[in-house]
Amino acid sequence: MLKIKVIFLILVLSIFSQAFEYQGFSNWTIFQSNLKQTSEKLALSKNDYAYAQLGEKNWQDYELKIKLKPLSYGKNGVLRLFFRQEYPWNSYSLDITAKKIELTRYDGIWDKNKVLAQSEGIKAGEEVELTLMVKEENFTVYLDQELVISTSSIKYKNGMITLFAENVAFQASDFSIVGTISSEIKSDPGYFPKGDTRGGGVEHMVLIYGNSGSKWTHLDAYPYVGYLTPLEEANYQIIYEDYLFDSFLFLALKAPDGYAFDSPSRGEPATKTEWQWYIDSLFTENEQLNAFDKAFELVNQQLGANRKAKIYIMIPCPMPETKNFGAVDKEGNLSFNHSDPTKNKNHRFKAVTWYIDQVLERFEKLQPKNLELVGFYWLEESINKQVSGGKELLLEISDYLHQKDLKFSWIPYFSVAEHRDYQDYGFDLCIYQPNYMFNSELPLSRLVTTAKEAYQYNLGVEIEASDSILGSMSSRERFYDYLRAGRSFNFMTDATLAYYQGKNVFGAAALSSFPEIRDIYDNLYKFIKGEFEEPLEKRR
């Protein structure tokens, strides 16, 4: 009877809908090297974490067959077959253990779920042929052609399939699937892609803070421009194995005497004097930009290449609390506190364009051989809607930069609403902050939510590392959670990424003689190369 049903389903699909059909595992995407793949089989030889995917978001109804043989279950081990997976953990799943199979609906994260039906499990060493039939809101499951689950749900109407082992060893074989594609499903725009010309070609951009009291020399820059061999192995010489970051964002939050560049909550708003101080510090000989230019030259020499680093430079926030910014031309003092919104916007715009022009003039004079200035970065991490003319100001700045063939970028903190329509504010590139690193009470779901938002609104993602990761195991684990999330939700390979760090965190890790600290740098390199394999779910 089951064979008759399957033949009938194939005929219906081929006549009335656009259909797809796959056999074997050649077309599956594998994310961990411990999961071995051939055209006929998937195998995970010991209890571990790994997953493989097939399909698209517009897959709608389908019938699949697969032979599954759990080899062993570790503690809390479960083998999941996700289906109609719109996004990781927005999905249905057959959750398989030795005791039971649960057909579960997941609503955004693993701990938000509802069990819809269940049956007896699959014991370790037992091989079964599993058939899953998904038709509209109805789901039926057969084990060795015997009906074991029949249920329904209307929440998820389409999506791919994923086979996900959590602390399980298994073998899978004899896979086949046939189904329909929905013509009504519109795909999300996805992450802001690596190297996209809209953002100046940035892939991995590290934030280089030049706050008052700090400076960057070429020695500080070395571990960032290239991937350094551990000092002990290199006989304490500077030896590069590869490039590391391709892009650098130069910025500062505090000027001398505590003046603030981003927000009055940090200190007295910076004036022209402090803005000029930052420009001068950027172009100090043998420091900042010049230091990175020299460091990049050494990397190019050692690696036999001729690459240029992409550079973004901050624009300080012209804060509305500033009444006496200073004069930038013969018209006299600028104030950002006018009651007239047009006049207020014009004064702020004049200060910003003065700053941009100063930076461009100094950069042209510096003539770095190995740096390419691709754009400017808006330092304020939210949009202050209480300041009239704020949106108009950003659009004018964007136009001004575009006339000079430069890009305009922004990195808002989590929950700032304007990340959803950042293009309407003139930004070419928007990278989203999870802020997970800075609050130990935040659950792992914060990273899941960040990834989904970034995928939905065409954003990049920020990786965050505080100073504490150098001395705290729990903080290091939170940093690794970003890398794990990048693996699980594909922003490691697919999204433009920014990297926040405390004071020279990654450089300190590179030069450390403690293995657990050096591991930070090595795992960062794996992540940048797209080779970090551990999924986020392993941390649960």
C-alpha positions as CSV (number, residue, x, y, z in Angstrom):
1,M,0.0,0.0,0.0
2,L,2.8,2.5,0.8
3,K,4.4,2.0,-2.6
4,I,1.1,2.8,-4.3
5,K,0.9,6.0,-2.2
6,V,4.4,7.1,-3.1
7,I,3.8,6.5,-6.9
8,F,0.6,8.4,-6.7
9,L,2.3,11.3,-4.9
10,I,5.1,11.5,-7.5
11,L,2.5,11.6,-10.3
12,V,0.5,14.4,-8.6
13,L,3.7,16.4,-8.0
14,S,4.9,16.1,-11.5
15,I,1.5,17.0,-13.0
16,F,0.4,20.0,-10.9
17,S,3.6,21.6,-9.5
18,Q,7.2,22.3,-10.1
19,A,8.8,19.2,-8.7
20,F,12.3,18.2,-7.5
21,E,13.9,14.8,-6.8
22,Y,17.2,13.7,-5.3
23,Q,18.8,10.4,-4.5
24,G,21.9,9.7,-2.4
25,F,24.0,12.3,-0.5
26,S,26.1,13.9,-3.3
27,N,24.1,17.1,-3.2
28,W,24.0,17.5,0.6
29,T,26.1,20.2,2.2
30,I,28.4,19.0,5.0
31,F,29.6,21.4,7.7
32,Q,31.9,19.3,9.9
33,S,34.9,17.2,8.8
34,N,34.0,14.5,11.3
35,L,30.9,13.7,9.2
36,K,32.0,11.5,6.4
37,Q,30.1,11.7,3.1
38,T,29.9,9.5,0.0
39,S,27.2,9.5,-2.6
40,E,25.6,6.5,-0.9
41,K,26.2,7.2,2.8
42,L,26.7,9.7,5.7
43,A,28.6,8.4,8.7
44,L,29.6,9.8,12.1
45,S,31.8,7.2,13.7
46,K,31.7,8.4,17.3
47,N,29.4,10.4,19.5
48,D,29.8,13.9,18.3
49,Y,28.1,17.0,16.9
50,A,27.7,17.4,13.2
51,Y,25.0,18.3,10.6
52,A,24.3,18.2,6.9
53,Q,21.7,20.1,4.8
54,L,19.8,19.7,1.6
55,G,17.2,22.0,-0.1
56,E,15.9,25.5,-0.2
57,K,13.5,27.6,1.7
58,N,10.9,27.2,-1.1
59,W,10.7,23.5,-0.7
60,Q,7.1,22.8,0.2
61,D,5.6,19.3,0.2
62,Y,7.8,16.3,0.0
63,E,8.2,12.6,0.6
64,L,11.6,11.3,1.7
65,K,13.1,7.9,2.6
66,I,16.2,7.3,4.5
67,K,17.8,4.3,6.2
68,L,19.1,5.3,9.7
69,K,21.3,3.3,12.0
70,P,22.2,5.0,15.3
71,L,25.5,3.5,16.4
72,S,25.5,4.9,19.9
73,Y,23.9,7.7,22.0
74,G,26.0,9.8,24.3
75,K,24.6,11.8,27.3
76,N,21.4,13.6,26.1
77,G,22.2,12.3,22.6
78,V,19.6,12.9,19.9
79,L,19.5,12.5,16.1
80,R,17.3,15.2,14.6
81,L,15.8,15.2,11.1
82,F,14.6,18.8,10.6
83,F,12.1,19.4,7.9
84,R,10.3,22.4,6.6
85,Q,13.2,24.3,8.1
86,E,12.7,28.0,7.3
87,Y,15.7,28.8,9.4
88,P,17.7,26.9,12.0
89,W,15.3,26.2,14.9
90,N,12.3,27.6,13.0
91,S,11.3,24.1,11.9
92,Y,9.7,20.8,12.5
93,S,11.9,17.9,13.5
94,L,11.9,14.2,14.1
95,D,13.9,13.9,17.3
96,I,15.2,10.4,17.5
97,T,16.5,8.7,20.7
98,A,16.7,5.1,21.8
99,K,13.5,5.5,23.8
100,K,11.3,7.6,21.5
101,I,10.8,9.6,18.4
102,E,9.2,12.9,18.9
103,L,7.8,15.0,16.1
104,T,8.5,18.5,17.4
105,R,7.9,22.0,16.3
106,Y,10.7,24.5,17.2
107,D,9.8,28.2,17.4
108,G,13.1,30.0,17.1
109,I,15.4,28.2,19.6
110,W,15.8,24.7,21.0
111,D,14.1,25.5,24.3
112,K,11.0,26.9,22.6
113,N,9.2,23.8,21.3
114,K,6.1,21.8,21.2
115,V,5.9,18.0,20.9
116,L,3.2,17.2,18.4
117,A,3.4,13.4,18.4
118,Q,5.7,10.6,19.4
119,S,6.4,6.9,18.9
120,E,8.9,4.3,20.1
121,G,12.6,5.1,19.4
122,I,15.4,3.5,17.5
123,K,17.8,1.5,19.6
124,A,21.6,1.8,19.1
125,G,22.7,-0.7,16.4
126,E,19.2,-1.0,14.9
127,E,18.8,0.0,11.3
128,V,15.4,1.2,10.1
129,E,13.9,2.6,6.9
130,L,12.3,5.9,7.8
131,T,9.7,7.4,5.5
132,L,8.4,11.0,6.1
133,M,5.5,12.3,4.1
134,V,4.8,16.0,4.3
135,K,1.7,17.2,2.5
136,E,0.1,20.6,3.3
137,E,-0.5,20.6,7.1
138,N,-0.3,16.8,7.4
139,F,2.8,14.7,8.4
140,T,3.0,11.0,8.5
141,V,6.0,8.9,9.5
142,Y,6.7,5.2,8.7
143,L,9.3,2.9,10.1
144,D,10.0,-0.1,7.9
145,Q,6.7,0.7,6.1
146,E,4.7,0.7,9.4
147,L,2.8,3.9,10.2
148,V,4.1,5.2,13.6
149,I,3.2,8.9,13.6
150,S,0.4,10.9,12.0
151,T,-0.2,14.5,13.0
152,S,-0.7,18.0,11.6
153,S,0.5,21.6,12.1
154,I,0.0,24.8,10.0
155,K,2.9,27.0,11.2
156,Y,5.7,26.2,8.8
157,K,4.7,25.7,5.2
158,N,8.0,25.3,3.5
159,G,11.7,24.8,4.1
160,M,14.8,22.6,3.6
161,I,15.9,19.4,5.5
162,T,18.8,19.0,7.9
163,L,20.2,15.8,9.5
164,F,21.7,16.9,12.8
165,A,23.6,14.7,15.3
166,E,23.9,15.9,18.9
167,N,26.3,13.6,20.8
168,V,25.3,10.7,18.6
169,A,27.1,8.3,16.3
170,F,25.1,7.1,13.3
171,Q,25.0,5.9,9.7
172,A,22.6,7.0,7.0
173,S,22.0,5.4,3.6
174,D,19.5,4.8,0.8
175,F,18.3,8.4,0.8
176,S,15.7,9.7,-1.7
177,I,13.3,12.6,-1.8
178,V,10.7,14.0,-4.2
179,G,8.7,17.1,-3.6
180,T,7.3,20.4,-4.8
181,I,8.6,24.0,-4.9
182,S,6.4,26.9,-3.8
183,S,6.3,29.7,-6.4
184,E,4.9,32.1,-3.7
185,I,7.9,32.0,-1.3
186,K,10.1,35.0,-1.4
187,S,13.6,34.4,-0.1
188,D,15.0,36.8,2.5
189,P,17.8,39.0,1.1
190,G,20.4,37.1,3.2
191,Y,23.4,38.4,5.0
192,F,25.4,41.3,3.5
193,P,27.8,39.3,1.4
194,K,31.5,39.3,2.0
195,G,33.4,41.4,-0.5
196,D,30.3,43.2,-1.8
197,T,31.2,46.3,-3.6
198,R,28.3,48.2,-2.0
199,G,30.3,48.1,1.3
200,G,33.7,48.7,-0.3
201,G,34.7,45.1,-0.7
202,V,35.1,44.4,3.1
203,E,35.1,40.8,4.3
204,H,36.6,40.7,7.8
205,M,37.0,44.2,9.4
206,V,38.6,44.6,12.8
207,L,38.0,47.7,15.0
208,I,41.2,49.6,15.8
209,Y,40.5,51.9,18.8
210,G,42.8,54.9,19.1
211,N,41.4,56.3,22.3
212,S,43.4,58.9,24.3
213,G,46.4,57.3,25.9
214,S,46.6,54.4,23.4
215,K,48.6,54.1,20.2
216,W,49.3,51.5,17.5
217,T,52.8,50.8,16.3
218,H,53.8,48.5,13.5
219,L,54.7,45.9,16.2
220,D,51.1,46.1,17.5
221,A,49.7,45.8,14.0
222,Y,51.7,42.7,13.0
223,P,49.3,40.1,14.4
224,Y,46.3,41.7,12.7
225,V,47.5,42.1,9.2
226,G,48.8,38.6,9.0
227,Y,48.5,35.2,10.8
228,L,51.6,34.9,12.9
229,T,53.4,31.6,13.6
230,P,53.6,31.0,17.4
231,L,56.7,32.9,18.6
232,E,58.3,29.8,20.1
233,E,58.0,27.9,16.8
234,A,59.4,30.9,14.9
235,N,62.4,31.3,17.2
236,Y,60.9,34.6,18.2
237,Q,60.9,36.0,14.7
238,I,58.0,37.6,12.9
239,I,56.9,34.9,10.4
240,Y,53.6,35.0,8.6
241,E,51.7,31.9,7.5
242,D,48.8,33.8,5.8
243,Y,46.9,37.0,5.8
244,L,44.4,37.6,8.6
245,F,42.1,40.7,8.5
246,D,41.6,42.3,5.2
247,S,39.9,45.5,6.5
248,F,40.4,47.9,9.4
249,L,38.1,50.4,11.0
250,F,39.9,53.2,12.8
251,L,37.9,54.9,15.6
252,A,38.0,56.3,19.1
253,L,35.5,56.9,21.8
254,K,37.5,59.2,24.1
255,A,39.7,62.2,23.5
256,P,42.2,63.8,25.9
257,D,40.7,65.1,29.2
258,G,37.7,62.7,28.8
259,Y,35.9,64.3,25.9
260,A,33.6,61.9,24.1
261,F,33.2,61.3,20.4
262,D,30.0,59.2,20.4
263,S,27.6,60.1,23.2
264,P,27.3,62.6,26.1
265,S,26.8,59.7,28.4
266,R,30.5,58.9,28.0
267,G,31.8,62.4,28.7
268,E,31.7,66.0,27.7
269,P,31.0,66.2,23.9
270,A,34.1,66.6,21.8
271,T,34.6,69.9,20.0
272,K,36.7,70.9,17.0
273,T,39.8,70.7,19.1
274,E,39.2,67.1,20.0
275,W,38.2,66.2,16.4
276,Q,41.4,67.7,15.2
277,W,43.3,65.8,17.9
278,Y,42.0,62.5,16.5
279,I,42.9,63.4,12.9
280,D,46.4,64.3,14.0
281,S,46.7,61.0,15.9
282,L,45.6,59.0,12.9
283,F,48.4,60.5,10.8
284,T,51.2,60.4,13.5
285,E,54.4,59.1,11.9
286,N,55.0,55.4,12.6
287,E,51.6,55.0,14.4
288,Q,48.0,54.2,13.5
289,L,47.6,54.3,9.7
290,N,51.3,54.5,9.0
291,A,52.0,51.6,11.3
292,F,49.5,49.4,9.5
293,D,50.8,50.4,6.2
294,K,54.3,49.3,7.2
295,A,53.0,46.1,8.7
296,F,51.1,45.2,5.6
297,E,54.1,45.8,3.5
298,L,56.0,43.2,5.5
299,V,53.2,40.7,5.1
300,N,53.2,41.2,1.4
301,Q,56.9,40.7,1.2
302,Q,56.8,37.5,3.2
303,L,53.8,36.0,1.4
304,G,54.9,37.2,-2.1
305,A,51.7,39.1,-2.8
306,N,50.6,42.6,-3.4
307,R,47.4,43.1,-1.4
308,K,46.0,46.4,0.0
309,A,44.1,46.7,3.3
310,K,40.7,48.3,3.1
311,I,40.3,51.2,5.6
312,Y,37.2,52.8,7.2
313,I,37.6,55.9,9.4
314,M,35.1,57.1,11.9
315,I,33.0,60.3,11.8
316,P,32.5,61.6,15.4
317,C,29.0,62.4,16.4
318,P,28.1,66.1,16.2
319,M,26.1,66.0,19.5
320,P,23.2,68.3,20.0
321,E,24.6,69.3,23.5
322,T,27.4,71.1,21.7
323,K,26.9,74.8,21.7
324,N,30.5,75.9,21.0
325,F,32.1,73.5,18.6
326,G,34.5,76.1,17.1
327,A,34.9,77.7,13.7
328,V,35.8,75.7,10.5
329,D,35.6,78.7,8.2
330,K,35.2,82.5,8.2
331,E,31.5,82.2,9.2
332,G,32.5,81.6,12.8
333,N,31.5,79.2,15.6
334,L,29.3,76.3,15.0
335,S,26.5,75.2,17.3
336,F,24.6,72.0,17.2
337,N,21.9,73.3,19.6
338,H,19.9,75.6,17.4
339,S,16.1,75.5,17.7
340,D,15.9,75.9,13.9
341,P,16.2,72.4,12.6
342,T,17.5,73.4,9.2
343,K,20.2,75.7,10.7
344,N,21.1,73.0,13.2
345,K,21.5,70.4,10.5
346,N,23.6,72.7,8.3
347,H,26.0,73.4,11.2
348,R,26.4,69.7,11.9
349,F,26.9,69.0,8.2
350,K,29.5,71.7,7.9
351,A,31.5,70.2,10.9
352,V,31.3,66.7,9.4
353,T,32.4,67.8,5.9
354,W,35.3,69.8,7.4
355,Y,36.4,66.6,9.2
356,I,36.0,64.4,6.1
357,D,38.0,66.9,4.0
358,Q,40.8,67.1,6.5
359,V,41.1,63.3,6.6
360,L,41.1,63.0,2.8
361,E,43.7,65.7,2.5
362,R,46.0,64.1,5.1
363,F,45.4,60.6,3.6
364,E,46.4,61.9,0.1
365,K,49.5,63.4,1.6
366,L,50.4,60.2,3.5
367,Q,50.2,58.2,0.2
368,P,50.2,54.8,1.9
369,K,51.4,52.0,-0.5
370,N,49.3,49.3,1.2
371,L,46.1,51.0,2.4
372,E,43.0,51.8,0.5
373,L,40.5,54.2,2.1
374,V,37.1,52.9,1.1
375,G,34.8,54.9,3.3
376,F,33.7,56.5,6.6
377,Y,31.9,55.1,9.6
378,W,29.2,56.8,11.6
379,L,30.2,56.4,15.2
380,E,26.9,57.0,16.9
381,E,25.4,53.5,17.4
382,S,21.7,54.6,17.4
383,I,19.6,57.2,15.7
384,N,18.6,60.1,18.0
385,K,15.2,60.9,16.8
386,Q,14.9,63.7,19.3
387,V,17.3,65.7,17.2
388,S,15.4,67.2,14.3
389,G,17.0,66.8,10.9
390,G,19.0,63.8,11.9
391,K,17.9,61.6,9.0
392,E,18.4,64.4,6.6
393,L,21.9,65.0,7.9
394,L,22.9,61.4,7.4
395,L,21.5,61.4,3.8
396,E,23.5,64.6,3.0
397,I,26.7,63.0,4.5
398,S,26.0,59.9,2.4
399,D,25.6,61.9,-0.8
400,Y,28.8,63.9,0.0
401,L,30.8,60.6,0.4
402,H,29.3,59.1,-2.7
403,Q,30.3,62.1,-4.8
404,K,33.9,61.2,-3.7
405,D,33.4,57.5,-4.5
406,L,33.4,56.6,-0.8
407,K,31.1,54.3,1.3
408,F,29.2,55.0,4.4
409,S,29.0,52.3,7.1
410,W,27.3,51.9,10.5
411,I,27.4,49.3,13.4
412,P,24.3,49.8,15.6
413,Y,23.9,48.0,18.9
414,F,21.3,45.3,19.3
415,S,17.6,46.3,19.1
416,V,18.2,49.7,17.3
417,A,15.1,49.7,15.1
418,E,16.8,51.5,12.1
419,H,18.9,48.4,11.3
420,R,15.9,47.1,9.4
421,D,15.9,50.0,6.9
422,Y,19.5,51.3,7.2
423,Q,19.6,52.1,3.5
424,D,16.9,54.7,4.0
425,Y,19.4,56.6,6.2
426,G,22.1,56.6,3.5
427,F,24.2,53.7,4.9
428,D,25.8,51.4,2.4
429,L,26.9,48.8,4.9
430,C,25.3,48.0,8.3
431,I,26.8,45.4,10.6
432,Y,24.7,44.3,13.6
433,Q,25.9,44.0,17.2
434,P,24.7,41.0,19.3
435,N,26.1,42.5,22.5
436,Y,26.1,39.0,23.9
437,M,29.7,39.3,25.2
438,F,28.9,42.0,27.7
439,N,26.1,40.5,29.7
440,S,26.6,37.1,31.2
441,E,22.9,36.8,31.8
442,L,22.1,36.9,28.1
443,P,21.2,33.4,26.8
444,L,22.6,31.8,23.6
445,S,19.3,32.7,21.9
446,R,20.6,36.3,21.6
447,L,23.1,35.0,18.9
448,V,20.3,33.1,17.2
449,T,18.1,36.2,17.1
450,T,21.0,38.3,15.8
451,A,21.7,35.9,13.0
452,K,18.1,35.8,11.9
453,E,17.8,39.6,11.9
454,A,21.0,39.9,9.9
455,Y,19.8,37.4,7.4
456,Q,16.4,39.0,7.1
457,Y,17.6,42.6,6.7
458,N,20.8,42.1,4.6
459,L,23.2,43.0,7.5
460,G,26.7,42.0,8.5
461,V,27.4,40.6,12.0
462,E,29.8,41.8,14.6
463,I,32.0,39.4,16.6
464,E,32.8,40.7,20.0
465,A,35.7,40.0,22.3
466,S,36.2,41.9,25.6
467,D,39.5,42.1,27.5
468,S,38.1,39.5,29.9
469,I,38.6,36.6,27.4
470,L,42.3,36.7,28.1
471,G,41.8,35.9,31.8
472,S,38.4,34.2,32.1
473,M,37.4,30.8,30.9
474,S,33.7,31.7,31.0
475,S,34.4,34.9,28.9
476,R,36.4,32.8,26.4
477,E,33.5,30.5,26.0
478,R,31.2,33.4,25.3
479,F,33.6,34.6,22.6
480,Y,33.6,31.1,21.1
481,D,29.9,31.1,21.1
482,Y,30.1,33.8,18.4
483,L,32.3,31.5,16.3
484,R,30.0,28.6,17.0
485,A,26.9,30.6,15.9
486,G,28.8,31.7,12.8
487,R,29.3,28.1,11.9
488,S,25.7,27.0,12.8
489,F,24.0,29.9,11.0
490,N,26.5,30.4,8.2
491,F,27.4,34.0,8.8
492,M,31.0,32.7,9.2
493,T,31.1,32.1,5.5
494,D,28.4,34.2,4.1
495,A,28.3,37.6,5.9
496,T,30.5,40.6,6.0
497,L,31.9,40.6,9.6
498,A,33.3,43.2,12.0
499,Y,35.3,42.3,15.0
500,Y,35.1,44.3,18.2
501,Q,37.9,43.8,20.6
502,G,39.1,45.3,23.9
503,K,42.6,46.8,24.0
504,N,44.7,44.8,21.6
505,V,43.0,41.5,22.6
506,F,43.7,39.5,19.5
507,G,47.3,40.7,19.3
508,A,47.9,39.7,23.0
509,A,46.4,36.3,22.2
510,A,48.7,35.9,19.2
511,L,51.8,36.5,21.3
512,S,50.8,34.6,24.4
513,S,52.8,31.5,25.5
514,F,49.7,30.1,27.3
515,P,48.0,27.5,25.0
516,E,44.5,28.4,26.0
517,I,45.1,32.1,25.2
518,R,47.0,31.4,21.9
519,D,44.0,29.2,21.0
520,I,41.9,32.3,20.8
521,Y,44.0,33.6,18.0
522,D,44.2,30.2,16.2
523,N,40.5,29.7,16.4
524,L,39.9,33.2,15.1
525,Y,42.1,32.4,12.1
526,K,40.1,29.2,11.5
527,F,36.9,31.2,11.6
528,I,38.2,33.9,9.2
529,K,39.2,31.1,6.8
530,G,35.8,29.5,7.1
531,E,37.2,26.4,8.8
532,F,35.9,26.6,12.4
533,E,33.6,23.6,12.8
534,E,32.0,23.5,16.2
535,P,28.3,24.2,16.2
536,L,26.6,26.5,18.7
537,E,24.4,23.7,20.0
538,K,27.4,21.9,21.4
539,R,27.5,24.6,24.2
540,R,24.1,23.8,25.6
